[in-house]
XYZ file of C-alpha atoms in Angstrom:
451
model
C 38.433 103.453 -86.563
C 41.447 105.829 -86.045
C 44.918 105.344 -87.125
C 47.548 106.460 -84.728
C 51.045 107.689 -86.186
C 53.909 105.468 -86.389
C 57.079 107.444 -85.805
C 60.656 107.174 -84.830
C 62.003 107.168 -81.100
C 63.746 110.398 -81.985
C 60.686 112.117 -83.403
C 58.734 110.912 -80.288
C 61.490 112.381 -78.111
C 61.393 115.714 -79.471
C 57.453 116.214 -78.539
C 58.598 116.120 -74.879
C 59.493 119.687 -73.774
C 61.696 121.067 -71.119
C 59.752 121.529 -67.693
C 57.154 118.644 -68.562
C 56.268 115.973 -66.020
C 56.775 112.403 -67.340
C 54.749 109.214 -66.600
C 57.688 106.586 -67.271
C 56.032 102.910 -67.254
C 57.932 99.552 -65.964
C 58.668 97.764 -62.858
C 62.437 98.110 -62.829
C 63.287 97.660 -66.231
C 60.232 95.114 -66.810
C 57.621 96.838 -69.357
C 60.071 99.787 -69.471
C 60.034 102.220 -72.493
C 63.807 102.038 -72.402
C 64.386 103.013 -76.193
C 61.932 106.004 -76.018
C 63.752 107.078 -72.829
C 67.394 106.953 -74.346
C 66.036 108.720 -77.352
C 65.178 111.726 -74.810
C 68.726 111.362 -73.090
C 69.855 112.390 -76.460
C 68.180 115.838 -76.633
C 68.457 119.095 -74.840
C 65.442 118.847 -72.869
C 65.817 119.800 -69.254
C 63.885 120.201 -65.865
C 61.877 116.987 -66.295
C 59.694 115.607 -63.328
C 59.931 111.744 -63.811
C 57.022 110.010 -61.929
C 57.676 105.992 -62.198
C 58.106 103.211 -59.648
C 61.961 103.799 -59.609
C 64.304 106.180 -61.848
C 65.943 102.812 -63.904
C 69.078 101.762 -63.110
C 72.496 103.525 -63.181
C 72.927 104.900 -66.708
C 69.988 102.603 -67.798
C 66.370 104.450 -68.592
C 65.628 107.117 -66.137
C 68.987 106.490 -64.812
C 70.307 107.757 -68.345
C 68.040 110.902 -67.975
C 69.384 111.415 -64.407
C 73.358 111.043 -65.165
C 72.780 113.758 -67.910
C 71.224 116.223 -65.423
C 67.929 116.445 -67.325
C 65.630 115.529 -64.151
C 64.929 118.160 -61.551
C 62.528 115.766 -59.299
C 61.328 112.527 -59.538
C 57.971 110.744 -57.795
C 58.262 107.301 -56.776
C 58.223 104.431 -54.350
C 62.045 102.923 -54.534
C 64.858 104.993 -55.723
C 67.554 102.628 -53.812
C 68.128 100.299 -56.658
C 69.878 103.279 -58.443
C 73.050 104.390 -56.390
C 73.486 107.534 -58.538
C 69.739 108.595 -57.420
C 70.362 108.055 -53.989
C 73.738 110.092 -54.476
C 71.845 112.925 -56.151
C 69.181 113.194 -53.388
C 71.662 113.233 -50.941
C 73.344 116.067 -53.007
C 70.559 118.150 -53.433
C 70.656 117.920 -57.367
C 67.529 115.650 -57.473
C 64.336 116.462 -55.594
C 62.730 113.225 -54.566
C 58.962 112.622 -53.500
C 58.423 109.283 -51.855
C 55.303 107.482 -52.285
C 54.171 103.811 -51.413
C 54.075 101.795 -54.530
C 50.245 100.795 -54.414
C 49.338 104.668 -53.232
C 51.552 105.670 -56.623
C 49.534 103.228 -58.900
C 46.494 104.440 -57.327
C 47.125 108.456 -57.664
C 47.974 107.369 -61.410
C 44.970 105.420 -61.793
C 42.881 108.204 -60.134
C 44.627 110.877 -62.509
C 43.472 109.177 -65.382
C 40.125 108.750 -64.086
C 39.158 112.342 -63.417
C 39.327 111.721 -59.700
C 41.262 114.423 -57.424
C 42.493 112.267 -54.924
C 41.453 109.439 -52.487
C 42.053 108.287 -48.604
C 43.987 105.435 -48.124
C 45.105 103.499 -44.886
C 48.523 102.770 -46.081
C 51.223 105.221 -44.414
C 48.919 106.236 -41.637
C 51.150 107.149 -38.571
C 54.349 106.938 -40.713
C 56.784 109.642 -41.891
C 55.560 109.323 -45.322
C 52.051 110.721 -44.406
C 54.016 113.807 -43.599
C 51.381 116.934 -43.262
C 48.819 114.959 -45.302
C 45.077 115.576 -44.417
C 44.113 112.512 -42.336
C 40.277 111.304 -41.375
C 38.924 108.653 -39.847
C 36.718 106.523 -42.229
C 34.639 103.548 -41.131
C 37.117 103.358 -37.815
C 40.051 103.749 -39.652
C 42.760 106.368 -39.852
C 43.205 107.188 -43.609
C 45.666 109.616 -45.220
C 44.507 112.025 -48.256
C 46.467 111.553 -51.316
C 46.127 113.733 -54.245
C 45.862 112.198 -57.942
C 48.892 112.235 -60.393
C 48.822 113.360 -64.022
C 51.685 114.087 -66.377
C 52.415 115.942 -69.813
C 53.547 113.084 -71.325
C 53.140 109.326 -70.595
C 56.100 107.068 -72.200
C 54.755 103.406 -71.706
C 55.887 99.715 -73.198
C 53.468 97.261 -74.767
C 54.204 94.133 -76.547
C 51.733 94.601 -79.179
C 49.977 97.340 -80.877
C 47.478 97.695 -83.591
C 47.453 100.654 -85.850
C 44.350 101.940 -84.037
C 46.771 102.112 -81.033
C 44.866 98.978 -79.145
C 47.472 97.646 -76.955
C 48.392 94.434 -75.595
C 50.928 93.683 -72.699
C 53.072 90.656 -72.163
C 53.329 88.677 -68.714
C 54.158 91.032 -65.993
C 55.072 93.729 -68.227
C 51.452 95.434 -67.323
C 52.675 96.948 -63.898
C 52.288 100.717 -64.439
C 51.594 100.876 -67.929
C 47.912 100.986 -68.264
C 47.182 103.403 -65.791
C 49.786 105.871 -66.976
C 48.181 105.427 -70.509
C 45.089 107.010 -69.122
C 46.840 109.722 -67.198
C 48.701 112.028 -69.444
C 47.964 114.882 -71.987
C 50.172 113.042 -74.594
C 50.815 109.150 -74.638
C 53.447 107.595 -76.638
C 54.181 103.911 -76.906
C 56.825 101.919 -77.547
C 55.936 98.519 -78.592
C 57.662 95.457 -79.862
C 55.248 94.544 -82.543
C 52.669 96.703 -84.705
C 49.964 94.680 -86.357
C 46.736 95.675 -88.565
C 43.506 96.661 -86.763
C 41.870 93.013 -86.062
C 44.902 91.190 -85.470
C 44.507 91.943 -81.544
C 41.173 90.210 -80.383
C 39.014 92.637 -78.633
C 38.964 90.438 -75.546
C 42.707 90.651 -75.612
C 43.103 94.386 -75.655
C 44.495 95.850 -72.299
C 44.561 99.610 -73.203
C 41.975 100.776 -75.783
C 43.441 102.867 -78.535
C 41.217 106.208 -77.419
C 44.304 106.454 -74.933
C 47.008 106.672 -77.331
C 48.598 109.306 -79.523
C 51.709 108.046 -80.978
C 53.125 104.363 -81.765
C 57.018 103.600 -81.823
C 58.284 99.927 -82.884
C 61.323 98.894 -80.649
C 62.642 95.399 -80.264
C 63.529 94.577 -76.598
C 67.314 92.798 -76.312
C 68.725 91.724 -72.903
C 70.952 94.490 -72.802
C 67.871 96.734 -72.204
C 66.602 94.542 -68.972
C 69.623 95.592 -66.611
C 69.534 93.427 -63.673
C 66.455 91.186 -64.503
C 68.290 90.071 -67.869
C 69.292 86.673 -66.761
C 67.990 83.950 -64.029
C 70.082 84.742 -60.661
C 72.612 82.246 -59.453
C 72.003 78.731 -58.857
C 71.023 77.179 -55.347
C 70.846 79.254 -52.570
C 73.161 78.854 -49.387
C 71.113 79.202 -46.426
C 71.957 78.882 -42.541
C 69.772 76.330 -40.575
C 68.248 79.030 -38.391
C 67.087 80.998 -41.152
C 65.376 77.804 -42.979
C 63.828 76.801 -39.689
C 62.332 80.221 -39.678
C 60.917 79.852 -43.075
C 59.744 76.366 -42.257
C 57.760 78.094 -39.421
C 56.108 80.592 -41.352
C 55.057 77.902 -43.897
C 53.338 76.122 -41.077
C 50.804 79.231 -40.947
C 49.884 78.972 -44.645
C 46.521 77.150 -45.204
C 45.707 75.363 -48.584
C 43.887 78.091 -50.581
C 45.315 81.005 -49.191
C 46.675 83.799 -51.405
C 50.137 84.926 -49.958
C 52.594 87.655 -50.387
C 56.250 87.089 -49.556
C 58.759 89.904 -48.703
C 62.555 89.622 -49.689
C 64.883 88.335 -47.472
C 64.017 85.172 -44.965
C 60.343 85.260 -46.811
C 61.795 84.399 -49.946
C 62.887 81.046 -48.583
C 59.091 80.178 -48.062
C 58.335 79.968 -51.816
C 61.256 77.258 -52.040
C 59.419 75.191 -49.631
C 56.323 75.502 -51.212
C 54.920 72.460 -53.194
C 51.924 72.108 -55.362
C 50.088 69.813 -53.153
C 50.119 72.547 -50.713
C 47.790 74.892 -52.947
C 49.289 77.871 -51.829
C 48.806 80.824 -54.568
C 51.524 83.169 -54.325
C 51.282 86.829 -55.142
C 53.394 89.483 -56.398
C 52.657 93.211 -56.012
C 53.885 93.824 -59.515
C 51.190 92.106 -61.074
C 50.730 88.290 -60.913
C 49.309 85.674 -59.158
C 50.290 81.881 -59.435
C 53.753 82.458 -59.027
C 55.837 79.404 -59.711
C 59.792 78.764 -59.213
C 62.575 80.017 -60.957
C 62.839 78.854 -64.537
C 65.753 76.639 -65.441
C 67.579 79.146 -67.868
C 66.453 82.160 -69.550
C 65.228 85.627 -68.162
C 62.845 88.488 -68.295
C 62.664 87.994 -72.157
C 60.967 84.856 -71.647
C 59.506 84.629 -68.324
C 57.589 86.999 -66.056
C 59.312 88.362 -62.929
C 58.393 88.791 -59.286
C 58.822 91.735 -57.168
C 62.348 91.058 -56.572
C 62.752 91.804 -60.245
C 63.986 87.860 -60.768
C 62.336 85.675 -63.523
C 59.790 83.428 -62.233
C 57.621 80.660 -64.005
C 53.804 80.783 -63.949
C 51.940 77.823 -62.541
C 48.520 76.197 -64.156
C 45.724 78.948 -63.394
C 48.225 82.045 -62.984
C 46.912 85.309 -63.907
C 48.830 88.918 -64.620
C 47.312 92.377 -63.981
C 48.785 96.006 -63.826
C 49.861 97.208 -60.568
C 46.855 99.584 -59.587
C 44.710 96.194 -59.807
C 47.349 94.411 -57.730
C 47.181 96.737 -54.755
C 43.674 96.886 -55.024
C 43.725 93.166 -54.199
C 46.079 93.896 -51.230
C 44.048 96.979 -49.796
C 40.837 95.109 -50.430
C 41.996 92.551 -48.035
C 42.062 89.747 -50.731
C 45.617 88.555 -49.793
C 45.168 86.120 -46.849
C 48.753 86.841 -45.344
C 51.779 88.771 -45.861
C 55.360 87.263 -44.758
C 57.776 90.225 -44.526
C 61.093 90.862 -42.991
C 61.574 93.186 -40.247
C 64.029 95.484 -38.432
C 61.884 96.121 -35.245
C 58.593 94.795 -34.075
C 57.397 96.408 -30.834
C 54.801 95.452 -27.987
C 51.803 97.164 -29.767
C 52.490 95.330 -32.972
C 54.049 97.990 -35.071
C 56.429 97.231 -37.529
C 59.467 98.970 -38.718
C 61.143 97.355 -41.624
C 62.144 99.933 -44.525
C 64.776 102.470 -43.216
C 67.590 102.724 -40.865
C 69.456 105.250 -39.014
C 71.999 107.309 -41.468
C 70.509 106.009 -44.425
C 68.511 108.070 -46.975
C 64.529 107.461 -46.973
C 64.165 106.380 -50.470
C 62.685 102.782 -51.060
C 59.488 102.140 -49.362
C 58.200 99.812 -52.214
C 55.021 98.020 -51.524
C 55.958 97.072 -47.823
C 53.136 99.872 -46.288
C 50.557 98.640 -48.626
C 51.140 95.117 -47.438
C 51.734 95.590 -44.054
C 48.269 97.574 -43.549
C 46.342 95.609 -46.439
C 46.868 91.699 -46.127
C 44.530 89.798 -43.540
C 47.313 88.694 -41.410
C 50.841 89.785 -41.174
C 53.636 87.594 -40.132
C 57.276 89.040 -39.719
C 60.597 86.701 -39.963
C 63.404 88.570 -38.754
C 66.687 87.390 -36.620
C 65.998 88.032 -32.887
C 68.526 90.697 -32.305
C 70.862 92.618 -34.492
C 74.651 91.267 -34.979
C 75.886 93.301 -31.939
C 72.935 91.669 -29.775
C 70.655 94.779 -29.844
C 67.182 93.277 -29.556
C 64.537 93.746 -32.516
C 61.554 93.042 -30.482
C 61.433 96.318 -28.610
C 58.932 98.187 -26.170
C 58.198 100.778 -28.680
C 60.100 101.239 -32.153
C 62.566 103.771 -32.643
C 62.758 103.268 -36.444
C 60.514 104.819 -39.035
C 57.490 102.724 -38.922
C 56.160 100.911 -41.886
C 52.614 100.310 -40.347
C 50.732 100.573 -36.775
C 49.588 97.572 -34.993
C 49.288 95.278 -37.894
C 51.481 92.646 -37.008
C 49.895 89.208 -36.095
C 53.102 86.859 -35.615
C 56.811 87.310 -35.423
C 59.314 84.404 -36.149
C 62.810 84.647 -35.140
C 65.858 82.512 -34.706
C 64.929 81.936 -31.163
C 61.280 82.109 -30.639
C 57.594 82.690 -32.053
C 55.363 85.324 -30.601
C 52.042 86.069 -31.191
C 49.440 89.032 -30.259
C 46.761 87.253 -27.877
C 44.003 89.467 -26.980
C 46.422 92.712 -28.207
C 49.227 91.420 -25.857
C 52.758 90.433 -27.304
C 52.942 86.783 -26.192
C 55.564 83.957 -26.358
C 54.211 80.671 -27.675
C 56.998 78.754 -28.848
C 60.770 78.235 -28.754
C 62.572 77.853 -31.503
C 65.029 74.547 -31.928
C 67.984 75.112 -29.602
C 66.885 77.829 -27.628
C 65.812 78.276 -23.827
C 63.399 80.698 -22.224
C 66.063 82.546 -20.524
C 67.937 83.073 -23.490
C 64.635 84.622 -25.106
C 64.074 86.761 -21.906
C 67.645 88.136 -22.280
C 67.589 88.926 -25.719
C 63.959 90.457 -25.902
C 63.637 94.215 -25.303
C 59.955 94.159 -24.513
C 57.893 92.718 -21.726
C 55.748 89.690 -22.792
C 53.517 87.328 -21.718
C 54.032 83.429 -22.103
C 51.520 80.784 -23.388
C 54.367 78.098 -23.948
C 52.872 74.485 -24.708
C 54.471 72.318 -22.350
C 52.737 68.931 -23.369
C 55.513 67.937 -25.666
């Protein structure tokens, strides 16, 4: 059995050369090798390409490299959580390549497996696809994505043994296992280093053959950024939004695997009881998501896709981001409930970008919209100025084409019956005339008038 050198964070940072491509693990600050990145920030290394889900937070992890001017390019799925990354992209000091979250995970996995690239339905028909090669496979348009590899991978584990075998904790897997396979040099920051044999073989998530160096580093609350603590108390929600959440819940069946987006969909989670037997999936690597804990943060609990600490229900499981999005693309998620900016008469969804704002944060929305068996969109019927959000044809950048099955607004419920936008229900306190006036697309009516 080999022995992996144990070095300091400073010695590890010295192994990174100017111009290198870095793979940096973590989902937000969960599973992020923050001590390694901060040690790198103390060097004169420049011209780095940073591959990660996001560039840390302002001044934290990759955000510190950015603030120092050490990054020339960032490749990831969600940069808008770091205001300094947005500013750098806008002023041209940082080149940014935006990739849907699941596509990013799979591109790294492919790079580590010696695969040159792959075709995926995610982002087909959207601006993200750009000039990529398009093929129709099994009747579905797919986008070619090249594999990603790095010169150096900086990853975070919970435990390592002296042979480099790694074990991750809770939702700290995310991008780390795939990144450990996809770089020429792999440096692991770990909470604990134990002797060989102290991690049972069946508990090894990453075999030691991938690992070149180990660095012991203890995580503190200060390292976790916005995930450090449970966020504030009970939600104050208006009745209209709560009605939308209640109506969405009625569409979920016992035994369903369900992914809930941010905004109105998160309210659905608060309405689910154990007796309903609904299994919540979060794309950063968890199945069996429970309610928020009474106290504590990401040092004690897993986090969801909103980077908020949650509890795990009995029977829950954890996995990495590549496996999570394989579940989504593979059709194993029964329903996704997502927010929307626009839905059109052809079932197209736009929910990730608005005019005048940089296109810097798609996350997992495209993967979910195209991969879930059923897509339910919850949104207000109009913008605050009264502009309809249900339109004849989307004018905002698309998230997915023809994927929407149901739209639930504060005024009405629409379904696509035989491919046609159809009004099937009025929400409490709304009249048919109000819906007609506030809807920007032609629709059929199939209202139940028996009650």
